[in-house]
Amino acid sequence: DDDLYHFIAYVPVAGKLYELDGLKPGPVLLGELPQGADWLEAVAPAIQARIERYSQSEIRFNLMAITASRADELRKQIASLAEGDAALAERRQQLAVEEQKLARWKAENVRRKHNYLPFLINLLKVLAEKQQLVPLIDAAKERQKQRAAAGGGAK
């Protein structure tokens, strides 16, 4: 059953289109990408064929793309624009928004990966030592009963 849940990625590298399948020993060359071709259009038939192969029995698919950093693309565009160009201010604003988004994602990842268990254990110990843990649990149970009685259910 472990084979049922895995990732398959499609990436353009050095003018070639590859499939990276977690169940295969290495990358699979799907073909050459003509100069200036949109790799997403080129990979669409391979993705569609894979989906159709499983469409009768499997409905859970996720589609992701590995692409260049939006911030890097905006920096390149900014570098190519002359000072005073009307598009320059817009690109700078887009870059600021993108950098804020990346900073938010970084903070979220730090929080997601942090081990909060020692903190929680110490908090529970301190609350127990101060005789506050049981009253907090009792108050939470009472609020839960009130919500259930009011028709709000336990949340």
PDB file of C-alpha atoms in Angstrom:
ATOM      1  CA  ASP A   1       0.000   0.000   0.000  1.00  0.00           C
ATOM      2  CA  ASP A   2       2.963   2.363   0.448  1.00  0.00           C
ATOM      3  CA  ASP A   3       3.269   2.476  -3.349  1.00  0.00           C
ATOM      4  CA  LEU A   4      -0.166   4.092  -3.577  1.00  0.00           C
ATOM      5  CA  TYR A   5       0.961   7.373  -2.014  1.00  0.00           C
ATOM      6  CA  HIS A   6       3.974   8.927  -3.655  1.00  0.00           C
ATOM      7  CA  PHE A   7       5.005  11.963  -5.642  1.00  0.00           C
ATOM      8  CA  ILE A   8       5.722  12.301  -9.311  1.00  0.00           C
ATOM      9  CA  ALA A   9       7.350  15.525 -10.429  1.00  0.00           C
ATOM     10  CA  TYR A  10       7.923  16.949 -13.875  1.00  0.00           C
ATOM     11  CA  VAL A  11      10.835  19.320 -14.347  1.00  0.00           C
ATOM     12  CA  PRO A  12      12.521  21.113 -17.234  1.00  0.00           C
ATOM     13  CA  VAL A  13      16.317  20.849 -17.049  1.00  0.00           C
ATOM     14  CA  ALA A  14      18.784  22.038 -19.692  1.00  0.00           C
ATOM     15  CA  GLY A  15      16.304  21.898 -22.556  1.00  0.00           C
ATOM     16  CA  LYS A  16      14.926  18.490 -21.612  1.00  0.00           C
ATOM     17  CA  LEU A  17      11.747  17.455 -19.822  1.00  0.00           C
ATOM     18  CA  TYR A  18      12.040  14.872 -17.048  1.00  0.00           C
ATOM     19  CA  GLU A  19       9.647  12.869 -14.909  1.00  0.00           C
ATOM     20  CA  LEU A  20      10.785  12.202 -11.340  1.00  0.00           C
ATOM     21  CA  ASP A  21       8.817   9.280  -9.960  1.00  0.00           C
ATOM     22  CA  GLY A  22       9.516   8.220  -6.393  1.00  0.00           C
ATOM     23  CA  LEU A  23       9.024   4.576  -7.355  1.00  0.00           C
ATOM     24  CA  LYS A  24      11.559   4.598 -10.189  1.00  0.00           C
ATOM     25  CA  PRO A  25      15.339   4.382  -9.731  1.00  0.00           C
ATOM     26  CA  GLY A  26      16.051   7.652 -11.534  1.00  0.00           C
ATOM     27  CA  PRO A  27      14.711  10.430 -13.745  1.00  0.00           C
ATOM     28  CA  VAL A  28      12.797   9.488 -16.880  1.00  0.00           C
ATOM     29  CA  LEU A  29      13.535  11.600 -19.950  1.00  0.00           C
ATOM     30  CA  LEU A  30      10.232  12.547 -21.568  1.00  0.00           C
ATOM     31  CA  GLY A  31      11.761  14.477 -24.436  1.00  0.00           C
ATOM     32  CA  GLU A  32      13.526  17.560 -25.681  1.00  0.00           C
ATOM     33  CA  LEU A  33      12.123  21.037 -25.122  1.00  0.00           C
ATOM     34  CA  PRO A  34      12.445  23.285 -28.165  1.00  0.00           C
ATOM     35  CA  GLN A  35      14.143  26.632 -27.493  1.00  0.00           C
ATOM     36  CA  GLY A  36      11.633  29.059 -25.973  1.00  0.00           C
ATOM     37  CA  ALA A  37       8.917  26.409 -25.612  1.00  0.00           C
ATOM     38  CA  ASP A  38       6.555  26.538 -22.641  1.00  0.00           C
ATOM     39  CA  TRP A  39       7.454  23.440 -20.650  1.00  0.00           C
ATOM     40  CA  LEU A  40       4.035  23.360 -19.014  1.00  0.00           C
ATOM     41  CA  GLU A  41       2.409  22.925 -22.413  1.00  0.00           C
ATOM     42  CA  ALA A  42       4.974  20.265 -23.298  1.00  0.00           C
ATOM     43  CA  VAL A  43       4.358  18.248 -20.125  1.00  0.00           C
ATOM     44  CA  ALA A  44       0.543  18.487 -20.252  1.00  0.00           C
ATOM     45  CA  PRO A  45       0.097  15.323 -22.411  1.00  0.00           C
ATOM     46  CA  ALA A  46       2.236  13.240 -20.017  1.00  0.00           C
ATOM     47  CA  ILE A  47       0.266  14.490 -17.007  1.00  0.00           C
ATOM     48  CA  GLN A  48      -3.039  13.919 -18.771  1.00  0.00           C
ATOM     49  CA  ALA A  49      -2.028  10.384 -19.764  1.00  0.00           C
ATOM     50  CA  ARG A  50      -1.101   9.550 -16.163  1.00  0.00           C
ATOM     51  CA  ILE A  51      -4.382  10.933 -14.811  1.00  0.00           C
ATOM     52  CA  GLU A  52      -6.408   9.034 -17.434  1.00  0.00           C
ATOM     53  CA  ARG A  53      -4.595   5.824 -16.554  1.00  0.00           C
ATOM     54  CA  TYR A  54      -6.001   6.029 -13.022  1.00  0.00           C
ATOM     55  CA  SER A  55      -9.153   8.102 -13.539  1.00  0.00           C
ATOM     56  CA  GLN A  56     -11.520   5.145 -13.197  1.00  0.00           C
ATOM     57  CA  SER A  57     -10.156   4.002  -9.836  1.00  0.00           C
ATOM     58  CA  GLU A  58      -8.419   7.008  -8.269  1.00  0.00           C
ATOM     59  CA  ILE A  59      -9.790  10.467  -7.728  1.00  0.00           C
ATOM     60  CA  ARG A  60      -7.109  11.961  -5.460  1.00  0.00           C
ATOM     61  CA  PHE A  61      -4.485  13.820  -7.439  1.00  0.00           C
ATOM     62  CA  ASN A  62      -2.361  16.802  -6.486  1.00  0.00           C
ATOM     63  CA  LEU A  63      -0.642  18.847  -9.136  1.00  0.00           C
ATOM     64  CA  MET A  64       2.469  20.870  -8.307  1.00  0.00           C
ATOM     65  CA  ALA A  65       5.068  22.589 -10.439  1.00  0.00           C
ATOM     66  CA  ILE A  66       8.704  23.327  -9.688  1.00  0.00           C
ATOM     67  CA  THR A  67       9.291  26.745 -11.136  1.00  0.00           C
ATOM     68  CA  ALA A  68      11.765  29.567 -10.841  1.00  0.00           C
ATOM     69  CA  SER A  69      11.438  31.750  -7.783  1.00  0.00           C
ATOM     70  CA  ARG A  70       8.938  34.534  -8.433  1.00  0.00           C
ATOM     71  CA  ALA A  71      11.173  36.880  -6.417  1.00  0.00           C
ATOM     72  CA  ASP A  72      14.208  35.990  -8.567  1.00  0.00           C
ATOM     73  CA  GLU A  73      12.203  36.581 -11.743  1.00  0.00           C
ATOM     74  CA  LEU A  74      11.076  39.982 -10.464  1.00  0.00           C
ATOM     75  CA  ARG A  75      14.672  40.910  -9.529  1.00  0.00           C
ATOM     76  CA  LYS A  76      15.781  40.062 -13.077  1.00  0.00           C
ATOM     77  CA  GLN A  77      12.983  42.163 -14.522  1.00  0.00           C
ATOM     78  CA  ILE A  78      13.864  45.095 -12.232  1.00  0.00           C
ATOM     79  CA  ALA A  79      17.521  44.870 -13.240  1.00  0.00           C
ATOM     80  CA  SER A  80      16.559  45.019 -16.919  1.00  0.00           C
ATOM     81  CA  LEU A  81      14.312  48.087 -16.550  1.00  0.00           C
ATOM     82  CA  ALA A  82      15.636  51.614 -16.796  1.00  0.00           C
ATOM     83  CA  GLU A  83      15.118  54.078 -13.952  1.00  0.00           C
ATOM     84  CA  GLY A  84      11.971  56.016 -14.739  1.00  0.00           C
ATOM     85  CA  ASP A  85      10.345  53.135 -16.613  1.00  0.00           C
ATOM     86  CA  ALA A  86       6.651  52.987 -15.707  1.00  0.00           C
ATOM     87  CA  ALA A  87       6.839  49.244 -14.978  1.00  0.00           C
ATOM     88  CA  LEU A  88       9.743  49.625 -12.527  1.00  0.00           C
ATOM     89  CA  ALA A  89       7.636  50.818  -9.572  1.00  0.00           C
ATOM     90  CA  GLU A  90       5.098  48.069 -10.175  1.00  0.00           C
ATOM     91  CA  ARG A  91       7.806  45.365 -10.256  1.00  0.00           C
ATOM     92  CA  ARG A  92       9.349  46.745  -7.062  1.00  0.00           C
ATOM     93  CA  GLN A  93       5.957  46.623  -5.362  1.00  0.00           C
ATOM     94  CA  GLN A  94       5.408  43.048  -6.575  1.00  0.00           C
ATOM     95  CA  LEU A  95       8.865  42.112  -5.257  1.00  0.00           C
ATOM     96  CA  ALA A  96       8.074  43.617  -1.841  1.00  0.00           C
ATOM     97  CA  VAL A  97       4.838  41.609  -1.666  1.00  0.00           C
ATOM     98  CA  GLU A  98       6.674  38.442  -2.721  1.00  0.00           C
ATOM     99  CA  GLU A  99       9.419  38.972  -0.120  1.00  0.00           C
ATOM    100  CA  GLN A 100       6.802  39.507   2.607  1.00  0.00           C
ATOM    101  CA  LYS A 101       5.111  36.270   1.569  1.00  0.00           C
ATOM    102  CA  LEU A 102       8.416  34.372   1.666  1.00  0.00           C
ATOM    103  CA  ALA A 103       9.198  35.772   5.134  1.00  0.00           C
ATOM    104  CA  ARG A 104       5.745  34.676   6.343  1.00  0.00           C
ATOM    105  CA  TRP A 105       6.277  31.182   4.930  1.00  0.00           C
ATOM    106  CA  LYS A 106       9.689  30.967   6.621  1.00  0.00           C
ATOM    107  CA  ALA A 107       8.205  31.913  10.007  1.00  0.00           C
ATOM    108  CA  GLU A 108       5.368  29.399   9.541  1.00  0.00           C
ATOM    109  CA  ASN A 109       7.855  26.641   8.722  1.00  0.00           C
ATOM    110  CA  VAL A 110       9.904  27.431  11.825  1.00  0.00           C
ATOM    111  CA  ARG A 111       6.761  27.212  13.961  1.00  0.00           C
ATOM    112  CA  ARG A 112       5.641  24.016  12.220  1.00  0.00           C
ATOM    113  CA  LYS A 113       8.984  22.301  12.780  1.00  0.00           C
ATOM    114  CA  HIS A 114       9.561  23.498  16.341  1.00  0.00           C
ATOM    115  CA  ASN A 115       9.250  20.932  19.116  1.00  0.00           C
ATOM    116  CA  TYR A 116       6.749  22.442  21.556  1.00  0.00           C
ATOM    117  CA  LEU A 117       6.565  19.322  23.713  1.00  0.00           C
ATOM    118  CA  PRO A 118       9.127  20.415  26.375  1.00  0.00           C
ATOM    119  CA  PHE A 119       7.334  23.753  26.730  1.00  0.00           C
ATOM    120  CA  LEU A 120       3.946  22.089  27.103  1.00  0.00           C
ATOM    121  CA  ILE A 121       5.225  19.575  29.658  1.00  0.00           C
ATOM    122  CA  ASN A 122       6.785  22.352  31.732  1.00  0.00           C
ATOM    123  CA  LEU A 123       3.625  24.452  31.480  1.00  0.00           C
ATOM    124  CA  LEU A 124       1.509  21.554  32.728  1.00  0.00           C
ATOM    125  CA  LYS A 125       3.987  20.918  35.576  1.00  0.00           C
ATOM    126  CA  VAL A 126       3.922  24.571  36.659  1.00  0.00           C
ATOM    127  CA  LEU A 127       0.130  24.725  36.483  1.00  0.00           C
ATOM    128  CA  ALA A 128      -0.092  21.523  38.544  1.00  0.00           C
ATOM    129  CA  GLU A 129       2.415  22.834  41.115  1.00  0.00           C
ATOM    130  CA  LYS A 130       0.367  26.026  41.494  1.00  0.00           C
ATOM    131  CA  GLN A 131      -2.830  23.993  41.864  1.00  0.00           C
ATOM    132  CA  GLN A 132      -4.234  25.615  38.682  1.00  0.00           C
ATOM    133  CA  LEU A 133      -4.317  22.634  36.326  1.00  0.00           C
ATOM    134  CA  VAL A 134      -7.371  20.821  37.703  1.00  0.00           C
ATOM    135  CA  PRO A 135      -9.492  24.019  37.909  1.00  0.00           C
ATOM    136  CA  LEU A 136      -8.587  24.836  34.295  1.00  0.00           C
ATOM    137  CA  ILE A 137      -9.577  21.342  33.172  1.00  0.00           C
ATOM    138  CA  ASP A 138     -12.829  21.548  35.115  1.00  0.00           C
ATOM    139  CA  ALA A 139     -13.620  24.974  33.613  1.00  0.00           C
ATOM    140  CA  ALA A 140     -12.943  23.642  30.112  1.00  0.00           C
ATOM    141  CA  LYS A 141     -15.231  20.689  30.711  1.00  0.00           C
ATOM    142  CA  GLU A 142     -17.951  23.042  31.951  1.00  0.00           C
ATOM    143  CA  ARG A 143     -17.638  25.250  28.852  1.00  0.00           C
ATOM    144  CA  GLN A 144     -17.873  22.137  26.702  1.00  0.00           C
ATOM    145  CA  LYS A 145     -21.068  21.069  28.477  1.00  0.00           C
ATOM    146  CA  GLN A 146     -22.550  24.558  28.034  1.00  0.00           C
ATOM    147  CA  ARG A 147     -21.785  24.559  24.311  1.00  0.00           C
ATOM    148  CA  ALA A 148     -23.295  21.099  23.916  1.00  0.00           C
ATOM    149  CA  ALA A 149     -26.431  22.189  25.790  1.00  0.00           C
ATOM    150  CA  ALA A 150     -26.697  25.315  23.632  1.00  0.00           C
ATOM    151  CA  GLY A 151     -26.505  23.177  20.499  1.00  0.00           C
ATOM    152  CA  GLY A 152     -23.019  24.324  19.555  1.00  0.00           C
ATOM    153  CA  GLY A 153     -21.440  20.932  20.075  1.00  0.00           C
ATOM    154  CA  ALA A 154     -17.970  20.301  21.464  1.00  0.00           C
ATOM    155  CA  LYS A 155     -15.296  22.300  19.709  1.00  0.00           C
TER     156      LYS A 155
END
